[in-house]
Coordinates of C-alpha atoms and ligand atoms in Angstrom, one line a residue:
M1 CA -0.2 0.2 0.2
S2 CA 1.4 3.7 -0.5
F3 CA 0.0 6.7 1.5
R4 CA -4.0 5.7 3.1
K5 CA -6.8 7.4 1.3
D6 CA -6.7 9.7 4.3
F7 CA -4.2 10.4 4.2
L8 CA -3.5 14.1 5.6
W9 CA -1.9 16.6 3.4
G10 CA -1.8 19.5 5.8
A11 CA 0.8 22.1 6.6
A12 CA 2.0 23.6 10.0
T13 CA 3.0 27.2 11.8
A14 CA 3.1 28.1 15.1
S15 CA 1.7 30.9 17.0
F16 CA 4.7 33.7 18.1
Q17 CA 5.8 32.7 14.4
I18 CA 2.9 34.4 12.8
E19 CA 0.4 35.7 14.5
G20 CA 1.3 39.1 15.8
A21 CA -0.5 40.6 17.7
W22 CA 1.3 40.6 20.3
N23 CA -0.2 42.6 22.7
E24 CA -4.0 42.7 21.6
D25 CA -6.7 41.8 23.4
G26 CA -5.0 40.7 26.7
K27 CA -2.8 38.8 25.2
S28 CA 0.4 39.4 27.8
P29 CA 3.8 39.0 26.7
S30 CA 5.9 35.6 26.7
I31 CA 9.2 34.5 27.2
W32 CA 9.8 35.4 23.6
D33 CA 8.6 39.1 23.7
V34 CA 11.1 39.5 26.1
F35 CA 13.9 37.4 24.9
C36 CA 14.2 39.5 21.3
E37 CA 14.1 42.8 23.2
E38 CA 17.4 41.5 24.7
P39 CA 20.2 43.5 22.2
G40 CA 22.0 40.5 19.8
R41 CA 19.3 37.8 20.9
I42 CA 17.4 37.7 16.9
E43 CA 20.2 38.1 14.5
D44 CA 18.7 40.8 11.8
G45 CA 17.0 42.8 15.4
S46 CA 13.4 41.7 14.9
D47 CA 10.6 40.3 17.0
G48 CA 6.8 38.7 16.9
K49 CA 5.1 42.2 16.9
I50 CA 4.0 42.1 13.9
A51 CA 5.8 38.6 12.2
C52 CA 2.3 38.2 9.5
D53 CA -0.2 39.7 11.8
H54 CA -1.7 36.3 11.2
Y55 CA -4.1 37.3 14.1
H56 CA -5.7 39.7 12.0
H57 CA -5.7 37.5 8.5
Y58 CA -6.7 34.9 9.3
K59 CA -9.4 34.2 7.1
E60 CA -7.5 35.0 4.4
D61 CA -5.3 32.3 5.5
V62 CA -7.2 29.6 6.3
K63 CA -8.6 30.7 2.5
L64 CA -5.9 30.1 0.8
M65 CA -5.3 27.2 2.3
A66 CA -8.5 25.6 0.8
E67 CA -7.6 27.1 -2.5
L68 CA -4.6 25.3 -1.8
G69 CA -6.1 21.5 -1.5
L70 CA -4.6 21.5 2.1
K71 CA -6.8 18.6 4.3
A72 CA -5.3 19.4 8.0
Y73 CA -3.8 22.4 9.6
R74 CA -1.1 22.2 12.2
F75 CA -1.0 25.6 14.8
S76 CA -0.4 26.4 18.0
I77 CA -2.4 28.5 20.8
A78 CA -0.5 30.8 22.7
W79 CA -0.6 30.0 26.1
P80 CA -1.0 33.6 27.5
R81 CA -3.3 35.0 25.3
V82 CA -5.9 31.8 26.8
I83 CA -4.3 32.9 30.5
P84 CA -2.4 36.4 30.4
D85 CA -1.4 35.9 34.3
G86 CA 0.1 31.9 33.1
C87 CA -2.5 30.5 35.9
G88 CA -5.7 31.8 37.4
A89 CA -8.2 33.9 34.8
V90 CA -9.0 32.8 31.3
N91 CA -9.4 35.7 28.8
E92 CA -11.7 34.7 26.6
K93 CA -11.1 37.5 24.1
G94 CA -7.6 35.1 23.5
L95 CA -9.9 32.0 23.0
E96 CA -12.2 33.8 20.7
F97 CA -9.2 33.8 17.9
Y98 CA -9.2 30.0 17.8
S99 CA -12.5 29.2 18.5
N100 CA -12.6 31.5 15.0
L101 CA -9.9 30.1 13.0
V102 CA -11.1 26.8 14.3
D103 CA -14.6 27.5 12.8
E104 CA -12.8 28.9 10.1
L105 CA -10.6 26.2 9.3
L106 CA -13.5 23.7 9.4
K107 CA -15.9 25.4 7.1
Y108 CA -13.1 24.5 4.4
N109 CA -13.4 21.3 5.4
I110 CA -9.7 21.3 6.7
T111 CA -8.4 19.1 9.8
P112 CA -7.8 21.0 12.7
F113 CA -4.6 19.9 14.5
V114 CA -3.5 21.8 18.1
T115 CA -0.4 22.4 19.4
L116 CA -0.7 23.7 22.6
Y117 CA 3.1 24.4 23.6
H118 CA 5.4 25.7 20.6
W119 CA 7.6 27.5 23.1
D120 CA 5.6 30.8 23.9
L121 CA 5.4 30.4 28.1
P122 CA 3.4 33.2 29.8
Y123 CA 6.9 35.4 30.5
V124 CA 5.5 35.9 34.3
L125 CA 5.6 32.0 34.4
Q126 CA 9.6 32.3 33.9
S127 CA 9.6 34.2 36.8
K128 CA 8.5 31.7 38.8
G129 CA 11.2 29.4 37.4
G130 CA 9.5 28.2 34.4
W131 CA 10.1 24.3 33.5
L132 CA 12.4 24.3 36.6
N133 CA 9.4 24.9 38.8
P134 CA 7.1 21.6 39.8
E135 CA 4.1 23.3 40.1
I136 CA 4.5 24.0 36.0
S137 CA 2.9 20.6 35.0
D138 CA 0.1 21.9 37.1
W139 CA 0.0 25.3 35.4
F140 CA -0.2 24.0 31.6
E141 CA -3.2 21.5 33.0
E142 CA -5.2 24.0 33.9
Y143 CA -4.5 26.0 30.3
T144 CA -4.7 23.0 28.6
R145 CA -7.9 22.2 30.5
A146 CA -9.1 25.8 29.1
V147 CA -8.3 24.8 25.1
V148 CA -10.3 21.7 25.4
A149 CA -13.5 22.9 27.6
K150 CA -13.7 25.5 24.2
F151 CA -12.5 23.2 21.7
G152 CA -13.3 19.8 23.0
D153 CA -16.3 19.6 19.9
R154 CA -14.6 20.4 17.2
V155 CA -10.9 20.0 17.9
K156 CA -10.2 16.0 17.6
N157 CA -6.8 16.1 17.6
Y158 CA -3.9 17.6 20.1
I159 CA -0.4 17.5 20.6
T160 CA 0.5 18.0 23.6
F161 CA 4.4 19.5 23.1
N162 CA 6.6 21.1 20.1
E163 CA 9.9 19.4 20.0
P164 CA 10.6 19.3 24.1
S165 CA 14.6 18.5 23.3
V166 CA 15.3 21.7 21.0
F167 CA 13.2 24.6 24.1
L168 CA 15.2 23.3 26.1
G169 CA 18.1 22.2 24.5
C170 CA 18.5 25.7 22.6
G171 CA 16.4 28.0 25.4
H172 CA 18.0 26.4 28.8
I173 CA 21.7 24.8 27.3
S174 CA 23.2 27.0 24.2
A175 CA 20.9 29.8 25.4
S176 CA 20.3 30.9 21.9
H177 CA 16.4 30.5 21.8
A178 CA 14.3 32.4 24.9
P179 CA 14.7 31.9 27.9
G180 CA 18.2 32.4 27.4
F181 CA 20.0 30.4 29.9
K182 CA 22.2 27.6 30.6
Y183 CA 21.6 24.9 33.1
G184 CA 23.5 22.1 34.4
T185 CA 22.2 18.5 33.8
R186 CA 21.2 18.7 37.1
E187 CA 18.4 21.7 36.5
L188 CA 17.8 20.0 33.1
L189 CA 16.7 16.6 34.0
L190 CA 14.6 18.1 36.6
A191 CA 13.3 20.9 33.4
G192 CA 12.8 17.0 31.4
H193 CA 10.8 15.6 34.0
N194 CA 8.3 18.5 34.5
V195 CA 7.9 18.7 30.9
H196 CA 7.3 15.3 31.0
V197 CA 4.6 15.1 33.9
A198 CA 2.8 18.4 32.7
H199 CA 2.6 15.9 29.1
G200 CA 1.3 13.6 31.2
K201 CA -1.3 15.8 32.8
A202 CA -2.6 17.2 30.0
V203 CA -3.6 14.3 28.6
R204 CA -5.4 13.1 31.2
A205 CA -7.4 16.4 30.8
I206 CA -7.4 15.9 27.5
R207 CA -9.2 12.8 27.5
E208 CA -11.3 13.4 30.4
L209 CA -12.9 16.4 28.6
A210 CA -13.0 15.7 25.2
P211 CA -13.0 11.8 25.1
D212 CA -13.0 11.3 21.8
A213 CA -9.8 13.4 21.1
K214 CA -6.6 12.3 20.0
V215 CA -3.9 12.6 21.4
G216 CA 0.1 13.0 20.2
I217 CA 3.3 14.5 21.3
T218 CA 5.6 15.9 18.7
L219 CA 9.5 15.1 18.5
A220 CA 12.9 16.4 16.7
T221 CA 14.1 14.2 15.1
M222 CA 17.1 13.4 13.3
P223 CA 17.3 9.7 12.4
R224 CA 20.4 7.9 11.5
I225 CA 19.9 6.5 8.0
P226 CA 21.7 3.0 7.2
N227 CA 24.5 3.9 4.2
G228 CA 27.8 2.0 3.8
D229 CA 28.7 -0.2 6.5
M230 CA 26.3 1.0 8.8
D231 CA 23.1 -1.5 8.9
A232 CA 20.1 -0.6 9.7
A233 CA 19.9 -2.4 12.8
T234 CA 23.2 -0.4 13.7
A235 CA 21.7 2.9 12.7
Y236 CA 18.5 1.8 14.7
D237 CA 21.0 1.5 18.5
I238 CA 23.0 4.4 17.5
Y239 CA 19.5 6.9 17.3
F240 CA 18.3 5.1 20.7
S241 CA 21.0 5.3 22.6
C242 CA 20.8 7.8 25.0
H243 CA 23.7 8.7 27.6
K244 CA 25.2 12.0 29.2
P245 CA 25.7 14.9 27.8
Y246 CA 22.8 14.8 25.2
F247 CA 20.3 12.7 26.6
I248 CA 18.0 15.8 26.2
W249 CA 18.4 15.7 22.0
S250 CA 17.6 11.7 22.5
D251 CA 14.7 10.8 21.3
S252 CA 14.4 8.0 23.7
Y253 CA 14.8 10.3 26.7
W254 CA 11.5 11.8 25.5
A255 CA 9.5 9.1 23.6
D256 CA 10.4 5.8 26.2
P257 CA 8.4 7.5 29.6
I258 CA 5.7 7.8 27.2
V259 CA 5.3 5.0 25.5
F260 CA 7.6 2.2 27.9
G261 CA 6.7 3.7 31.6
K262 CA 10.7 4.5 31.8
Y263 CA 13.4 6.2 31.1
P264 CA 16.6 5.2 29.8
E265 CA 18.4 2.7 31.3
D266 CA 21.9 3.8 30.8
L267 CA 21.2 7.5 30.8
V268 CA 19.3 6.5 34.7
N269 CA 22.4 4.7 35.9
E270 CA 24.9 7.7 34.6
C271 CA 22.9 9.7 36.1
K272 CA 22.1 8.1 39.6
D273 CA 23.2 11.1 41.7
I274 CA 21.7 13.4 40.5
F275 CA 18.2 12.4 38.4
P276 CA 14.9 14.3 40.3
K277 CA 12.9 12.2 42.5
V278 CA 10.2 9.8 40.1
T279 CA 7.9 8.6 41.7
D280 CA 5.4 6.4 40.4
E281 CA 2.2 8.3 40.4
D282 CA 4.3 10.1 37.7
M283 CA 5.4 7.3 35.7
K284 CA 2.0 6.5 35.5
L285 CA 0.7 10.1 34.5
I286 CA 3.3 10.4 32.2
S287 CA 2.9 6.9 30.4
Q288 CA -1.0 7.3 29.5
K289 CA -1.4 5.8 25.9
I290 CA -1.3 8.5 23.2
D291 CA -2.7 7.9 19.9
F292 CA 0.4 8.8 17.4
I293 CA 3.4 10.3 17.8
G294 CA 5.1 13.4 15.7
E295 CA 8.2 13.7 14.3
N296 CA 9.8 16.9 12.7
I297 CA 12.2 16.0 11.1
Y298 CA 14.7 18.2 8.4
Q299 CA 18.1 16.6 8.7
G300 CA 19.4 13.1 9.2
R301 CA 22.3 11.9 9.9
Y302 CA 25.0 9.0 8.3
E303 CA 27.5 7.0 9.9
D304 CA 30.7 9.5 9.5
G305 CA 28.0 11.4 10.9
Y306 CA 28.8 15.2 10.3
N307 CA 30.9 15.2 7.9
R308 CA 29.7 15.3 4.8
P309 CA 31.6 14.9 1.0
R310 CA 32.3 18.6 -0.3
G311 CA 30.0 19.6 -2.2
T312 CA 27.0 18.2 -0.3
P313 CA 23.7 19.8 -1.3
H314 CA 22.9 22.1 2.3
T315 CA 19.8 24.7 2.0
E316 CA 19.7 28.5 2.7
I317 CA 19.9 27.9 6.2
G318 CA 22.7 26.1 6.0
W319 CA 21.2 22.6 7.0
D320 CA 22.4 19.5 4.8
T321 CA 20.4 17.4 3.0
Y322 CA 19.2 13.6 3.1
D323 CA 16.7 12.5 1.1
R324 CA 15.8 9.4 3.1
A325 CA 15.2 11.3 6.8
L326 CA 11.7 10.6 6.2
E327 CA 11.3 7.2 5.6
W328 CA 14.1 6.2 8.3
G329 CA 12.4 7.9 10.9
V330 CA 9.5 6.8 10.6
K331 CA 10.9 3.1 10.3
H332 CA 13.2 3.3 13.3
F333 CA 10.0 4.9 15.3
T334 CA 7.9 2.2 13.6
K335 CA 10.3 -0.2 15.2
R336 CA 10.5 1.1 18.5
F337 CA 7.5 2.6 19.6
G338 CA 4.8 1.0 17.3
L339 CA 2.5 3.9 16.9
P340 CA 1.1 6.2 13.8
I341 CA 2.9 8.5 13.4
Y342 CA 2.4 12.1 11.5
I343 CA 5.2 13.8 10.3
T344 CA 4.4 16.8 11.4
E345 CA 7.0 19.3 10.1
N346 CA 9.0 19.2 7.1
G347 CA 9.8 21.6 4.8
I348 CA 12.9 23.9 3.6
S349 CA 14.6 27.5 4.4
C350 CA 15.2 28.9 0.1
H351 CA 16.9 32.3 -0.9
D352 CA 12.6 33.1 -2.4
W353 CA 11.6 36.3 -3.6
E354 CA 8.9 38.2 -5.7
S355 CA 10.1 37.4 -9.7
L356 CA 9.4 40.6 -11.7
D357 CA 6.2 38.1 -13.3
G358 CA 4.8 39.1 -9.7
K359 CA 5.6 34.5 -8.8
V360 CA 7.7 33.2 -6.4
H361 CA 9.9 30.4 -7.3
D362 CA 11.1 27.9 -5.7
P363 CA 12.3 24.8 -8.1
N364 CA 15.1 23.6 -5.2
R365 CA 11.7 23.8 -2.8
I366 CA 10.2 21.4 -4.9
D367 CA 13.1 19.2 -5.3
F368 CA 13.4 18.6 -1.6
L369 CA 10.3 17.7 -0.8
H370 CA 9.9 15.2 -4.0
R371 CA 12.9 13.7 -2.5
Y372 CA 12.1 13.6 1.5
L373 CA 8.3 12.8 -0.5
R374 CA 9.4 9.5 -1.7
G375 CA 11.7 8.5 1.1
L376 CA 7.4 8.7 2.9
K377 CA 6.1 7.0 0.1
A378 CA 8.6 3.9 0.3
A379 CA 8.2 3.6 4.4
A380 CA 4.1 3.6 4.3
E381 CA 4.7 1.4 0.8
D382 CA 7.0 -1.0 3.5
G383 CA 3.9 -1.4 5.7
C384 CA 4.3 1.2 8.2
D385 CA 1.5 3.8 10.1
V386 CA 1.8 7.1 8.5
R387 CA -1.0 9.0 8.7
G388 CA -0.4 12.1 8.1
Y389 CA 2.7 15.5 6.9
F390 CA 2.4 18.3 7.6
Q391 CA 4.5 21.1 5.6
W392 CA 6.7 23.2 8.0
S393 CA 5.0 25.7 7.4
F394 CA 1.9 27.0 5.5
M395 CA 4.0 30.8 5.3
D396 CA 7.4 32.2 5.7
N397 CA 7.4 33.6 8.9
F398 CA 9.5 34.3 12.4
E399 CA 12.6 31.6 12.3
W400 CA 13.0 32.8 16.3
A401 CA 16.7 33.4 16.8
K402 CA 17.6 34.2 12.7
G403 CA 14.1 36.4 12.5
Y404 CA 12.6 36.9 9.4
N405 CA 15.6 36.4 6.5
P406 CA 15.0 32.0 6.4
R407 CA 11.4 31.4 4.8
F408 CA 10.5 28.1 5.0
G409 CA 7.0 28.9 3.3
M410 CA 4.3 27.4 0.6
V411 CA 3.1 31.1 0.9
F412 CA 5.5 33.8 0.9
C413 CA 4.6 37.0 3.1
D414 CA 5.7 40.1 2.4
Y415 CA 6.8 41.6 5.4
N416 CA 6.1 45.0 4.5
T417 CA 2.8 45.0 2.6
L418 CA 1.7 41.4 4.2
K419 CA 0.5 40.5 0.7
R420 CA 1.0 36.6 0.3
I421 CA 1.9 34.4 -2.5
P422 CA 1.5 31.4 -2.9
K423 CA 5.4 30.5 -4.1
D424 CA 5.3 27.9 -7.2
S425 CA 6.1 24.5 -4.7
A426 CA 3.1 25.6 -3.1
Y427 CA 0.8 24.2 -6.6
W428 CA 2.9 21.0 -6.5
Y429 CA 2.0 20.3 -3.5
K430 CA -1.0 20.9 -4.3
E431 CA -0.9 18.3 -7.1
V432 CA 0.7 16.0 -4.8
I433 CA -2.4 16.1 -2.6
E434 CA -4.8 16.3 -5.4
T435 CA -2.9 12.3 -6.4
N436 CA -2.6 10.9 -3.1
G437 CA 1.2 11.2 -3.4
E438 CA 1.4 8.7 -6.5
N439 CA 2.8 10.8 -8.9
L440 CA 5.7 11.0 -6.8
Ligands
BGC501 C1 10.5 24.7 15.2 C2 9.7 25.7 14.3 C3 10.9 26.0 13.1 C4 11.4 25.1 12.1 C5 12.7 25.2 11.2 C6 11.1 23.5 14.0 O1 12.5 23.0 15.3 O2 9.0 23.7 15.4 O3 9.2 26.1 14.8 O4 10.6 27.2 12.6 O5 11.6 23.4 13.3 O6 13.8 25.6 11.9

């Protein structure tokens, strides 16, 4: 079998990267609003105050999604819009924006996938310790309840966290992302455990408030790709190994506790003296059944790690390309976790601009997607249960510490006029959707 008949072809975005309206309708600042204010943090000195102004353009954007044939749309909710104080009073106006967005999507038969946390923590909670404070799992549960109580009747797919490795790794080790800290291993283990418990409490809340909804988590992953001397089994073992000090980047650190109910043994042994206290109750919460796992895949790894032959193609942002990354990401995850999989992000930044003919020509993106999607098709043909694919991103947006220079969108955004222009690749993707990938 190739792609399932009901395969969900979609695109993804995240609140801070597209919405703008940073202080409207009762929203409080997020850690990213504050981080952008610090000189030198963002390469082009920009911020998310306006971004693509999706907050005011959402109807136009959803209409474009429908015109481009998208069947699903993954977006995230800004916690500081919904509960400006982080915990406590719910801001109905903030919820209203997302409620209208959901209705608009459903009007066009586009399935909404909601990510609860794509990195924009209310700044007030950072002042209380952020992910280091064990109370954060209760705050996250409260926020989840507010969201699901509002949308549970209409939104049937939830992702608790987007890439916990990245928001802890870049935000709390390298300090390149908000909140810009450099934690030691003990603190990281504690923050990681708090994220796990928060995930568990959110799953519990979703099950209670929307029993028919599906819930999962999205991990950032760089699959090991067998080649040369490395066979699939060796690639698998290396891929899922989990050790100090890089454990935060390991998929088994994130998914093993959820799927198997325990942290990777090697890591626990290596960190015996500094591992946070983990109770049986914590593990029960963390390991509640999830319905799917999301993989965000941009790159892979060969056995020779980072050393690629001279001239290896790389993208505008400087990332090497790996045609078989989706294929092996899905195969390895299927072997280990046996869960349905969504590719919740995949895409490429290119040097896109509006040409004299008023169009945006992006042949490299078409070729990149073609190659990666062929790999995904191979995994589906191999029998892996892959249910959908979300291109990152629906439109060009604020690329975190890199500001607005990288352009990952299917749709070009002119940040001065806010004009949207679907790129050539968006029309190519439309055909992929129409043929359910048979043309790949
Ligand atoms: C994140 C996105 C980001 C993309 C490209 C992922 O790590 O989830 O927010 O824009 O990669 O860097």
